[in-house]
Coordinates of C-alpha atoms and ligand atoms in Angstrom, one line a residue:
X810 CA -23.8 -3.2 -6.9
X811 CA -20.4 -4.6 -8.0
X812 CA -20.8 -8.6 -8.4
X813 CA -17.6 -10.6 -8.0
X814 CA -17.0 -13.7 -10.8
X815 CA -14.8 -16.0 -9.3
X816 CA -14.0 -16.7 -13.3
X817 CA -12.8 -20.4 -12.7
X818 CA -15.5 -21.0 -10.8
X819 CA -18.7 -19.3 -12.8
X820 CA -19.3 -21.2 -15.6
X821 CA -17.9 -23.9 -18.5
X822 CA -18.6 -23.9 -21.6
X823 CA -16.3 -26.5 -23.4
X824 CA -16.6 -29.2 -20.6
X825 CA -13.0 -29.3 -19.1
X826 CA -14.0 -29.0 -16.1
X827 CA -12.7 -25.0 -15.5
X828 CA -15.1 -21.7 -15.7
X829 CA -14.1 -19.8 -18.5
X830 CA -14.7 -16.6 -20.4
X831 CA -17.9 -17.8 -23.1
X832 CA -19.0 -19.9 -20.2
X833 CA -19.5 -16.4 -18.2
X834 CA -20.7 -14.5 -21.2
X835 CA -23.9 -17.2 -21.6
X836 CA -24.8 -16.3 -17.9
X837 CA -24.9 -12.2 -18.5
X838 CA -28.4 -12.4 -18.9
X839 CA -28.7 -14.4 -15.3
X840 CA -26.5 -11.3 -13.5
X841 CA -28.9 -8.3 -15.2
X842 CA -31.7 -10.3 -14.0
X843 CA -30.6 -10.2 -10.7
X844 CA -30.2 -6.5 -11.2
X845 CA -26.4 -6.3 -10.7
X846 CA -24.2 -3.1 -12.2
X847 CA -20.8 -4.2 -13.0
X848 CA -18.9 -7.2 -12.6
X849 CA -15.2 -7.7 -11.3
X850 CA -13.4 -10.8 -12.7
X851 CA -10.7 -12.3 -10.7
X852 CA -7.8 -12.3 -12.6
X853 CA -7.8 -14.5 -16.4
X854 CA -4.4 -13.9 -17.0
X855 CA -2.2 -16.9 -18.0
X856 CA -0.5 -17.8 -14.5
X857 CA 1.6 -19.8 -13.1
X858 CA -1.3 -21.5 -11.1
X859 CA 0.6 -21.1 -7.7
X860 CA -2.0 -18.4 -6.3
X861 CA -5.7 -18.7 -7.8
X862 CA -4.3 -16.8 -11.3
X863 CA -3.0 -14.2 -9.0
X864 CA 0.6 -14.8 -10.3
X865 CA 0.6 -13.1 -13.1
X866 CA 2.6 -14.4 -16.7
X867 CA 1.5 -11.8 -19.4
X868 CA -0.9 -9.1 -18.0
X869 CA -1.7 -8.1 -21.7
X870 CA -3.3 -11.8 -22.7
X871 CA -6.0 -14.2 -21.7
X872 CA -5.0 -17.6 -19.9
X873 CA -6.2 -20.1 -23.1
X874 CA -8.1 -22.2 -20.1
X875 CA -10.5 -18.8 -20.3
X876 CA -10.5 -18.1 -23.4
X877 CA -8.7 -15.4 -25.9
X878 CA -8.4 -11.8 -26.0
X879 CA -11.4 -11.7 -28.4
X880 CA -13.6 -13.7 -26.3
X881 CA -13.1 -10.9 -23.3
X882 CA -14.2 -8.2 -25.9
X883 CA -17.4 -10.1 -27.2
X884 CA -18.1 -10.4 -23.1
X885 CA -17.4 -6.7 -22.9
X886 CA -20.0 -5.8 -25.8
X887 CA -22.5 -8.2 -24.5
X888 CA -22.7 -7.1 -21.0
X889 CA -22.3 -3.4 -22.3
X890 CA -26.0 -4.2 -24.4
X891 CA -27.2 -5.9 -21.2
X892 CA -26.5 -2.7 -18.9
X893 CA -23.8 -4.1 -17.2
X894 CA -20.2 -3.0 -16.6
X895 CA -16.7 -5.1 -17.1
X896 CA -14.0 -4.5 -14.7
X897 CA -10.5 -6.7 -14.7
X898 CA -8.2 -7.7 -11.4
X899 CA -4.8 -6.2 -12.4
X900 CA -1.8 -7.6 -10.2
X901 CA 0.9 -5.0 -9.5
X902 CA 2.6 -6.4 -6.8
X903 CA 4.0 -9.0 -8.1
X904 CA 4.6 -11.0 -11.1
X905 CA 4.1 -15.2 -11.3
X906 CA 8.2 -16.5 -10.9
X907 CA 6.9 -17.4 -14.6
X908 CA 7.1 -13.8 -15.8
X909 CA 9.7 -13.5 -18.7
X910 CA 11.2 -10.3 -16.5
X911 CA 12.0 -12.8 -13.7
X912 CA 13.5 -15.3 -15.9
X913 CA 15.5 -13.0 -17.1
X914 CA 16.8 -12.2 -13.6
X915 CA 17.4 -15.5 -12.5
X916 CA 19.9 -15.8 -16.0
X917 CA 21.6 -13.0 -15.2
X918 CA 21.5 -11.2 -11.6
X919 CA 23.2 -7.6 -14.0
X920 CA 20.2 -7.8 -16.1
X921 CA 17.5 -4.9 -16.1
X922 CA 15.3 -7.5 -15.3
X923 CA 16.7 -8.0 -12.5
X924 CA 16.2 -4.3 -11.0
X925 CA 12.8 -5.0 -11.0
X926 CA 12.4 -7.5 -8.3
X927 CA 14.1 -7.5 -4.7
X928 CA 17.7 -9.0 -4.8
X929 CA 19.8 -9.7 -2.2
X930 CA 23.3 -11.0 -2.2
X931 CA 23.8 -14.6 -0.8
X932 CA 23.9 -14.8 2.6
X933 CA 23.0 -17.2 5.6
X934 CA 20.2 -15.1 7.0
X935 CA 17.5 -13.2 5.1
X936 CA 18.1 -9.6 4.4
X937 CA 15.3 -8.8 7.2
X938 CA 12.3 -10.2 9.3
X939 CA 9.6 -9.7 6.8
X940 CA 7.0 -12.7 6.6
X941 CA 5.3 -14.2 3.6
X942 CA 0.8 -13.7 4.3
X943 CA 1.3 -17.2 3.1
X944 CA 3.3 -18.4 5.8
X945 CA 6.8 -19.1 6.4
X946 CA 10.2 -15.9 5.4
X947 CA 9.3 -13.5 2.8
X948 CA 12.8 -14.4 1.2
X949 CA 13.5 -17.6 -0.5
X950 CA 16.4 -18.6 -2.2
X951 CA 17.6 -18.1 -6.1
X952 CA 19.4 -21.4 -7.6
X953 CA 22.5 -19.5 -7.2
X954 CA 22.1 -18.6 -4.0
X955 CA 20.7 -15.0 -4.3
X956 CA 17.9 -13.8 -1.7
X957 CA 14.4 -12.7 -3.3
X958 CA 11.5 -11.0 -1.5
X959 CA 7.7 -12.4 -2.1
X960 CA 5.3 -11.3 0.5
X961 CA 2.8 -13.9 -0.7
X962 CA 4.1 -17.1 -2.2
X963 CA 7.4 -18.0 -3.4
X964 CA 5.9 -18.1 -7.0
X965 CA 5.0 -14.6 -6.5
X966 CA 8.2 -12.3 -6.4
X967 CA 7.6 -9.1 -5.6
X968 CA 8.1 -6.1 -7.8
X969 CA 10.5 -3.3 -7.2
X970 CA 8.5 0.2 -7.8
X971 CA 11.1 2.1 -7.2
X972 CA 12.5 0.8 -10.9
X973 CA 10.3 3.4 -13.2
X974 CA 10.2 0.6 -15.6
X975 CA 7.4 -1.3 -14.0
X976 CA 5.0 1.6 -13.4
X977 CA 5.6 2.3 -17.7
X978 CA 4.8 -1.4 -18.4
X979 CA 1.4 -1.3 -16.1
X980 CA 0.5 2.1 -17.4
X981 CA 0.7 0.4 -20.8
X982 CA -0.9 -2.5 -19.6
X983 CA -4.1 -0.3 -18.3
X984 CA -4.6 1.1 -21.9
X985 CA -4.2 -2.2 -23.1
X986 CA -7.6 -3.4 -21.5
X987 CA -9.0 0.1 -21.2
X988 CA -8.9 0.0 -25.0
X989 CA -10.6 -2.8 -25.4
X990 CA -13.8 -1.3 -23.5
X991 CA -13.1 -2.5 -20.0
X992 CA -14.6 -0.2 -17.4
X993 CA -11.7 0.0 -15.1
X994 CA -9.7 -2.2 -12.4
X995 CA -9.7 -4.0 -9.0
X996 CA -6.4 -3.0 -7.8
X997 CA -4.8 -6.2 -6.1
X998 CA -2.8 -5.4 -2.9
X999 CA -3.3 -1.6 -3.4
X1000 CA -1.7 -0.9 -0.3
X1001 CA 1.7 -2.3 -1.3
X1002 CA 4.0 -2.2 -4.3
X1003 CA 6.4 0.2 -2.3
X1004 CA 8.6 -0.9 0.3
X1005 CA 10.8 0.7 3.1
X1006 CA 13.6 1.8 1.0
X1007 CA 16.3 0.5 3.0
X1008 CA 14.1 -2.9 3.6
X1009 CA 14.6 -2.5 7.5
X1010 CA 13.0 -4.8 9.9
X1011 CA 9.2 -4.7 10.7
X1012 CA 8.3 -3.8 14.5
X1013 CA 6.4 -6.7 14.8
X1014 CA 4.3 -9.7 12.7
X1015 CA 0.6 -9.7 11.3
X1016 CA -2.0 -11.9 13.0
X1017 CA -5.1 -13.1 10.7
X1018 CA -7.3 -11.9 13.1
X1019 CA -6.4 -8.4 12.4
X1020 CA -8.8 -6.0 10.7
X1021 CA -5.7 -5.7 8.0
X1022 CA -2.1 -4.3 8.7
X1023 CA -1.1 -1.7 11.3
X1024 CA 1.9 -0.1 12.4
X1025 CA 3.4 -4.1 13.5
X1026 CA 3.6 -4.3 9.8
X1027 CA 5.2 -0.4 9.0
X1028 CA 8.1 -1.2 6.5
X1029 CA 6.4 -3.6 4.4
X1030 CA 3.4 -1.9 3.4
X1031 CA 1.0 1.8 3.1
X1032 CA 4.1 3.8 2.5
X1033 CA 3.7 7.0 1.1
X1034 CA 5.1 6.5 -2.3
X1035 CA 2.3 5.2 -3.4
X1036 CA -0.2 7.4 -3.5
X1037 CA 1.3 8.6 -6.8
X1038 CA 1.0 5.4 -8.1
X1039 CA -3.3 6.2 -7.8
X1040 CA -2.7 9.7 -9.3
X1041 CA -0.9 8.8 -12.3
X1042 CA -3.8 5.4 -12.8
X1043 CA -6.4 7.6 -12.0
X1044 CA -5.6 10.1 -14.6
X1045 CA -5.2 7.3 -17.0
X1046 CA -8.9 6.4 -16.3
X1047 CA -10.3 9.9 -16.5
X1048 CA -9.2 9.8 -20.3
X1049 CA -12.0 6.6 -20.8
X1050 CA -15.3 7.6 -20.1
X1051 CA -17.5 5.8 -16.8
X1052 CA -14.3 4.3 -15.7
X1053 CA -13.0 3.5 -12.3
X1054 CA -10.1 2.4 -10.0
X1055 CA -11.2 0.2 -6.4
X1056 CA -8.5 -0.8 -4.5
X1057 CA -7.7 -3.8 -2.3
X1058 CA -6.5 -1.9 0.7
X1059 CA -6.4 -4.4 4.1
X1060 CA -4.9 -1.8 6.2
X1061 CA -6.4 -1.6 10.2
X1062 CA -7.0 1.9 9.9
X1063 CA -10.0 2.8 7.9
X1064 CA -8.0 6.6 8.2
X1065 CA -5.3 5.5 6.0
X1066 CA -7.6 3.4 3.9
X1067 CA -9.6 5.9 2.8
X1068 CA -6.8 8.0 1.6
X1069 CA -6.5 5.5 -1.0
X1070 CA -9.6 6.9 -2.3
X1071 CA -8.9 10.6 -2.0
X1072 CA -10.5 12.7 -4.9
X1073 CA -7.9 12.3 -7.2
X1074 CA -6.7 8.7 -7.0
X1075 CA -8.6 5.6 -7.1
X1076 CA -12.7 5.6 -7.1
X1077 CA -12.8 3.0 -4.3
X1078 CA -10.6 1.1 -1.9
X1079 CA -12.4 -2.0 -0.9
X1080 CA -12.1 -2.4 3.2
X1081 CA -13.1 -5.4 5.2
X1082 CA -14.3 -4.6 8.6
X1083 CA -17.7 -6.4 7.7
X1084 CA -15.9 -9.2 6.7
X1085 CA -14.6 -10.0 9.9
X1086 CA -17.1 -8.7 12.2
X1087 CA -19.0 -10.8 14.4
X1088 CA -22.5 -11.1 14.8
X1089 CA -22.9 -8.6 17.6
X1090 CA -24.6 -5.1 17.1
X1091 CA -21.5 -3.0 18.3
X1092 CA -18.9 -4.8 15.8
X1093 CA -22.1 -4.5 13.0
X1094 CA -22.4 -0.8 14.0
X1095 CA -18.6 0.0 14.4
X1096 CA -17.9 -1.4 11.5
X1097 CA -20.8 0.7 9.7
X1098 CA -19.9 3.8 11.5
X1099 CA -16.2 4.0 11.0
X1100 CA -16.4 3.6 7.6
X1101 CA -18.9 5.8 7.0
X1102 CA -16.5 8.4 8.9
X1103 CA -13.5 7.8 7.4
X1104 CA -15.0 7.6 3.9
X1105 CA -17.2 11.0 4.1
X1106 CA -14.3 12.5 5.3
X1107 CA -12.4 12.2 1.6
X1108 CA -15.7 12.4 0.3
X1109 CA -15.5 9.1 -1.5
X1110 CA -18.4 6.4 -1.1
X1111 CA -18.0 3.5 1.1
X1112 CA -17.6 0.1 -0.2
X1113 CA -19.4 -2.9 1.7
X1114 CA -18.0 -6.7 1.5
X1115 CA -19.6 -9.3 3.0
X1116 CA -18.3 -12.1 1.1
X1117 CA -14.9 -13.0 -1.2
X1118 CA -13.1 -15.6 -2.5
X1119 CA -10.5 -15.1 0.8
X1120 CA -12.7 -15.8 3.5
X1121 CA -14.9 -18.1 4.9
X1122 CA -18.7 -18.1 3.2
X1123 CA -20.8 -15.8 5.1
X1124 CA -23.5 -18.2 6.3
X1125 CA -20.6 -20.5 8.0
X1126 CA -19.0 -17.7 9.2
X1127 CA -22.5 -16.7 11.0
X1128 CA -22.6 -19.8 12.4
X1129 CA -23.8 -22.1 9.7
X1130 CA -27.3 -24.0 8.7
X1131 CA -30.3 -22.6 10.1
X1132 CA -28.9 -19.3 12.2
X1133 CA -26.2 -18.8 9.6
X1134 CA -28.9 -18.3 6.9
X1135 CA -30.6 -16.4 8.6
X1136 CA -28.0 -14.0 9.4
X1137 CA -26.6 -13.7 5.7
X1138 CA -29.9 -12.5 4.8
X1139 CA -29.9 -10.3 7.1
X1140 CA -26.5 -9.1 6.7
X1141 CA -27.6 -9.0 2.9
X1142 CA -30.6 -6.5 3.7
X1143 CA -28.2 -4.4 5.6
X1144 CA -25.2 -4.3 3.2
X1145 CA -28.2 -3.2 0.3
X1146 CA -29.3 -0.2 2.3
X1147 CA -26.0 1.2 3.3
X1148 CA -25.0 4.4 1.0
X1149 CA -22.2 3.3 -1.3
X1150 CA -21.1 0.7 -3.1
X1151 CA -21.4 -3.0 -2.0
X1152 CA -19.3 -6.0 -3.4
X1153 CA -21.6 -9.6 -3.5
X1154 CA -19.5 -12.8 -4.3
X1155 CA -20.3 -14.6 -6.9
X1156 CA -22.3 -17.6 -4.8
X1157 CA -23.5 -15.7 -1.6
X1158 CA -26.7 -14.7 -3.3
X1159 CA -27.6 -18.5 -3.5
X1160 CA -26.2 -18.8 0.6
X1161 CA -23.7 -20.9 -0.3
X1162 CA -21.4 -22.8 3.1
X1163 CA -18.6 -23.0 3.0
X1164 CA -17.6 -26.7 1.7
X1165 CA -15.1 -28.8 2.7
X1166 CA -12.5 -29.8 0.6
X1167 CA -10.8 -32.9 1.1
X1168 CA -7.0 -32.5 1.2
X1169 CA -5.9 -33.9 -1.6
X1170 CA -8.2 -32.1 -3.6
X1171 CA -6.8 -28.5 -2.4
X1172 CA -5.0 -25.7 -4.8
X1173 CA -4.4 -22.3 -2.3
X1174 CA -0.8 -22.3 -1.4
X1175 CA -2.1 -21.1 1.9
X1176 CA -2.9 -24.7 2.8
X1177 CA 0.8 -26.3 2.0
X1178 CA 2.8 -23.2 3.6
X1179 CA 1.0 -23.3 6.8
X1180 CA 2.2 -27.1 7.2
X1181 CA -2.0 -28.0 6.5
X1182 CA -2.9 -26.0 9.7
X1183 CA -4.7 -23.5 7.7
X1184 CA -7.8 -24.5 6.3
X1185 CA -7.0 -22.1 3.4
X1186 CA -9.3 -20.6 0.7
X1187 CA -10.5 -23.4 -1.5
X1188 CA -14.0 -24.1 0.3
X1189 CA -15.4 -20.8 -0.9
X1190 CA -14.1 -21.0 -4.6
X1191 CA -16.3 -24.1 -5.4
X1192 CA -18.1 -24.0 -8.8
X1193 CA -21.8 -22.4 -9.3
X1194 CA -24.8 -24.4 -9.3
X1195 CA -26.9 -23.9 -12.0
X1196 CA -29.2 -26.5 -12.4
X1197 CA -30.7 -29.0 -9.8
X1198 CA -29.2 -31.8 -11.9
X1199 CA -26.6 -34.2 -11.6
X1200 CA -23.0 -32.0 -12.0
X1201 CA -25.1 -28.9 -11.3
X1202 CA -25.0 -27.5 -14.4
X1203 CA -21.5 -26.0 -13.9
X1204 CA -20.1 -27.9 -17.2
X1205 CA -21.8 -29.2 -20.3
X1206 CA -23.1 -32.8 -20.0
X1207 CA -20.3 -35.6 -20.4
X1208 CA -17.5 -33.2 -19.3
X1209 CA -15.1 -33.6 -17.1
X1210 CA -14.4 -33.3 -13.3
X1211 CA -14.8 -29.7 -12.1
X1212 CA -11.6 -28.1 -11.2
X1213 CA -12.3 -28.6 -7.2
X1214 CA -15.2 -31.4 -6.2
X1215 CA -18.8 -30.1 -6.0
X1216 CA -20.6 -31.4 -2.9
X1217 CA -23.5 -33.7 -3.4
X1218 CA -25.7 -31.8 -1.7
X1219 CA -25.5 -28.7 -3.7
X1220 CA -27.8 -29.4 -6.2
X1221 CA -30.6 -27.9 -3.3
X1222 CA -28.6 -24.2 -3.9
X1223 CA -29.2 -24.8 -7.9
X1224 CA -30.1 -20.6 -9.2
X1225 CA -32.7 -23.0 -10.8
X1226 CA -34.5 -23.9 -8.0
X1227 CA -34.0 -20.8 -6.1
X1228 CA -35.6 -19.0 -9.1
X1229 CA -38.9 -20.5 -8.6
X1230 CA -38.8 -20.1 -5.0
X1231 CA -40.3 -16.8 -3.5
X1232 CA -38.6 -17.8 -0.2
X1233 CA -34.7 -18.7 -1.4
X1234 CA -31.7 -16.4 -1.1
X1235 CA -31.3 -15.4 -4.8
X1236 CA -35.5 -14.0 -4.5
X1237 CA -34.5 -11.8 -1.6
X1238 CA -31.5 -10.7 -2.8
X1239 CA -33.4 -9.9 -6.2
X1240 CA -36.0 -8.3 -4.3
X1241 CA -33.6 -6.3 -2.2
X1242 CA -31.6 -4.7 -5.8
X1243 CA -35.0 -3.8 -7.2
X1244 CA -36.0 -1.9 -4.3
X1245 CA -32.6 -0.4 -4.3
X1246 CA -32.4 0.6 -7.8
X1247 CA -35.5 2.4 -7.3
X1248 CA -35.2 3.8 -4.5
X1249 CA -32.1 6.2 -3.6
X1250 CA -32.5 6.1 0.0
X1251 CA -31.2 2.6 -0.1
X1252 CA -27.4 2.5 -1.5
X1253 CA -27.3 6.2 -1.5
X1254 CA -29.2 7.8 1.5
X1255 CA -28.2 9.7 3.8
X1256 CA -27.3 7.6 6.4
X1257 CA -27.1 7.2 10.2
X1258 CA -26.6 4.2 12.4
X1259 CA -27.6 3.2 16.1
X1260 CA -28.3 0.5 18.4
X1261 CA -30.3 -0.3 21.1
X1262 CA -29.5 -3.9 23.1
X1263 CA -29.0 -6.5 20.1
X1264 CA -31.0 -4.3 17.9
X1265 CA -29.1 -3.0 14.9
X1266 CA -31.1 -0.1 12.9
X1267 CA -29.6 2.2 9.9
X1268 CA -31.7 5.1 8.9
X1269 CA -31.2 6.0 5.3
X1270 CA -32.8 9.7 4.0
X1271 CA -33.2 9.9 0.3
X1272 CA -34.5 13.0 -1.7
X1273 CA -38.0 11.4 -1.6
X1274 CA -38.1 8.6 1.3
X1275 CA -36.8 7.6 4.4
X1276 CA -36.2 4.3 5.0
X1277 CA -35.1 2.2 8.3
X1278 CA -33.3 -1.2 7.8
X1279 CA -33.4 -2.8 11.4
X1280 CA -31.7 -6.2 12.3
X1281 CA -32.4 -8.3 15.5
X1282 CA -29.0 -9.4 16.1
X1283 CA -30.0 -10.7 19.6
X1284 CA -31.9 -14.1 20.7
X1285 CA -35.4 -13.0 21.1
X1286 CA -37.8 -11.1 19.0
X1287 CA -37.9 -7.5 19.6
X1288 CA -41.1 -4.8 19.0
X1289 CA -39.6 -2.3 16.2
X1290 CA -41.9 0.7 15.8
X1291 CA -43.4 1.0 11.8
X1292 CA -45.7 3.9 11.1
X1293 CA -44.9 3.1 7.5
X1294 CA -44.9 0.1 5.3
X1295 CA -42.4 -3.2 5.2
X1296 CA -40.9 -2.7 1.9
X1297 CA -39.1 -6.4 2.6
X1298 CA -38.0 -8.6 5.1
X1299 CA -35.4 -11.1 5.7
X1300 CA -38.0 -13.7 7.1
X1301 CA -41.6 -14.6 6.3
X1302 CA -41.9 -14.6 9.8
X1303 CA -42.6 -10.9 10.4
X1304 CA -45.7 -9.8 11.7
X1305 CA -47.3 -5.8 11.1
X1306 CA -49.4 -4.7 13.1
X1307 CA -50.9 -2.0 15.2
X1308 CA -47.7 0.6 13.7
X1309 CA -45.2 -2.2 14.6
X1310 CA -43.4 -5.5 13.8
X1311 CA -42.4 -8.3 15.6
X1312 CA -38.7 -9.1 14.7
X1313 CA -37.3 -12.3 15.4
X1314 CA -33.7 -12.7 16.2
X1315 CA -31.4 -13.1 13.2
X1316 CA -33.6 -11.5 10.7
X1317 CA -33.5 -7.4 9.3
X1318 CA -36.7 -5.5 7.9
X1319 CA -36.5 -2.6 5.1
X1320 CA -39.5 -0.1 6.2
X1321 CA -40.5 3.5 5.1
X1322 CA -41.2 5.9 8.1
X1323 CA -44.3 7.1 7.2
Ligands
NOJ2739 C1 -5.4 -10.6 -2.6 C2 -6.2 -11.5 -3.4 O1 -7.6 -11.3 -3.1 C3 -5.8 -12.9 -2.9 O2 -6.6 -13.9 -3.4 C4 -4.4 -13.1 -3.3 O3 -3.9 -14.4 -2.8 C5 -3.5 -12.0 -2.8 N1 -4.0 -10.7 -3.0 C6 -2.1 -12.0 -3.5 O4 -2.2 -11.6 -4.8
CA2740 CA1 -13.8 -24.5 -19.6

């Protein structure tokens, strides 16, 4: 299980207020207890700040607010002695507006710079329809007048692959960290970094709703190009031992997403139907299904996300307090049982809501380019609670404001109270990895899914044990045949008897068949 840090967010350790490399690296021992295998950091590069670190300044150094090159290599050894795999966010996109290579174009439009980025002579209209994800044109305006192309925000122009200059500087920028013991990469935005080579208009506009891009969205991203791209990183990574390559690829078509993880280009490419399925059996077992399809067809394992730092927490999204709850754990036991790799956000094995944040405490640029009609991403970014204390135990005593507000009412979330309590979020979710360390069936079964009414049941065959995860997705409680044992439930509230359970709604069961 892959466990994402949401870096400025995890954990302080000099009191300013901002998560930070050493504050991360005292809470290694927290994440092997919980029984996670690798973490992914979101990026700690020095950034412009415009995007959450995700515009990029120097890809080769450590923003000082986290720490220093050295302090990423002493967390590297530590979690190495703990069990527990490293792996960085690299951005190839785009660079932060910051970057010295766009600096360089906007002095001098002639300059080699300037070949890596999008240009377009001035002009009254944009060179084509294309729209920022952020809101608003994809083209904004140079000081002297020039057009420039940034499919996120204006801070983040993006890069010109085409120019074979940038793919040398990333390949150099991969042994960089590769070298310095990190066990591979989250790939931001896979499924771009080429464009239609003559820029012509897309066919139509995305809609957040969407499962991820389609063909409305053809010129401006998943064209073919890029697939070398993988090849050439992925033989990079085969010279470093227990390495690997997951990409970020929000593409509609789990077909084409898969491909991103064909045998000999990345490892994983991260897909996001879970994410965005509501809680109904068919869009559960759909989303289950397809993937499962689409993956075992390039014979690469699936990769389950049911929580990041771009979308709503999971226990608001399932409809908040009480019945949200219950569904994340739920969700939780049936994420943990699928075969393949599953992604667990830094927070959503406490059930943390999503909080509100008051306006003028907001950073995501998704907020300001949609005019404030977006909510944007800031309410699932809030800092860790550690500690049922005053502050939460985020920073050190006497520091100062965290970098978003805390709500008051956190302190009930604390991983310290949670520890001691055999009914919280973090027990189940420990429980839940224990059983799936030992036990192949769950996270690498062979497995098959089916419904029945609002019941939800994936049978998992391992080389020694079957077992059944079954979720009541529906209103009542529903009789579920057990020969076997419960290995663990979602709820206390599950009776065994006479070779079954009564399952009430919103809650899943792991049991063995015989
Ligand atoms: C995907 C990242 O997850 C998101 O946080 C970021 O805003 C965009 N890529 C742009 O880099
Ligand atoms: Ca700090």
């Amino acid at each position: 299980m892959v466990y994402q840090v949401y870096l400025r967010s995890f954990a302080d350790s000099n009191g300013d207020g901002i998560g930070d490399l050493a504050g991360l690296r005292s809470r290694l021992p927290y994440l092997a207890w919980l029984g996670v295998d690798a973490l992914w950091i979101n990026p700690h590069y020095p950034s412009g700040g415009a995007d959450g670190g995700y515009d990029v300044v120097d890809y080769r150094a450590v923003d000082p607010e986290y720490g220093d090159v050295a302090d990423l290599e002493a967390l590297v050894d530590d979690a190495r002695r703990l069990g527990l795999r490293v792996v960085l966010d690299v951005v190839p996109n785009h660079t932060s507006d910051r970057h010295p290579w766009f600096q360089a174009a906007l002095a001098d439009p002639d300059s080699s710079a300037a070949a890596r980025y999008h240009f377009a002579p001035p002009s009254d209209e944009p060179p084509n329809n294309w729209q920022s994800l952020f809101g608003g044109p994809a083209w904004s305006r140079t000081p002297d007048g020039r057009w420039y192309l940034h499919l996120f925000a204006p801070e983040q122009p993006d890069l010109n692959w085409r120019e074979p200059s940038v793919a040398a500087d990333f390949e150099e920028t991969l042994r960089f960290w590769l070298d310095r013991g990190v066990s591979g990469f989250r790939v931001d935005v896979a499924y771009g970094l080429f464009k239609d080579a003559g820029l012509r208009d897309n066919p139509g506009s995305y809609a957040p709703t969407l499962f991820g891009h389609g063909p409305e969205q053809a010129m401006t991203w998943n064209q073919p190009e890029v697939h070398e791209v993988w090849r050439r990183w992925r033989a990079i990574c085969d010279g470093y031992p227990d390495t690997m390559l997951v990409g970020e690829v929000c593409l509609a078509d789990l077909e084409q997403v898969a491909r991103y993880s064909r045998p000999d280009e990345m490892h994983q490419s991260l897909s996001f139907r879970l994410l965005k399925s509501p809680w109904a059996t068919e869009s559960f077992a759909e989303a289950v299904q397809s993937a499962l399809d689409a993956f075992g067809r390039v014979g690469a394992p699936a990769s389950w996300v049911l929580g990041n730092h771009d979308k709503e927490r999971q226990v608001t999204r399932f409809g908040g307090g009480t019945v949200g709850t219950a569904r994340a754990r739920a969700a939780a036991l049936l994420m943990l049982a699928l075969p393949g790799s599953a992604y667990l956000y830094a927070g959503d094995e406490l059930g943390l809501p999503q909080a509100a944040v008051p306006d003028e405490a907001k950073r995501d640029p998704i907020f300001f380019r949609s005019g404030g009609t977006r909510a944007g991403r800031d309410g699932c970014r809030i800092p860790m609670p550690w500690n049922a204390s005053a502050g939460v135990g985020f920073s050190p005593e006497g520091a100062a404001e965290p970098w978003l507000p805390i709500p008051a009412e956190w302190e009930q979330y604390a991983v310290s109270r949670q520890t001691r309590d055999g009914g919280s979020m973090l027990t189940l979710y420990r429980r839940a990895l224990a059983l799936r360390a030992a036990l192949p069936a769950l996270g690498s079964g062979d497995a098959t899914v089916g419904t029945r009414g609002d019941v939800l049941t994936v049978r998992s065959v391992g080389e020694t044990e079957t077992v059944r995860c079954v979720v009541n997705m529906g209103a009542g409680t529903v009789l579920v045949p057990c020969p076997g044992s419960v290995l663990l439930a979602s709820t206390a509230r599950v009776h065994h008897s006479a070779g079954s359970i009564a399952l009430p709604p919103d809650t899943a069961v792991w049991v063995t068949e015989d």
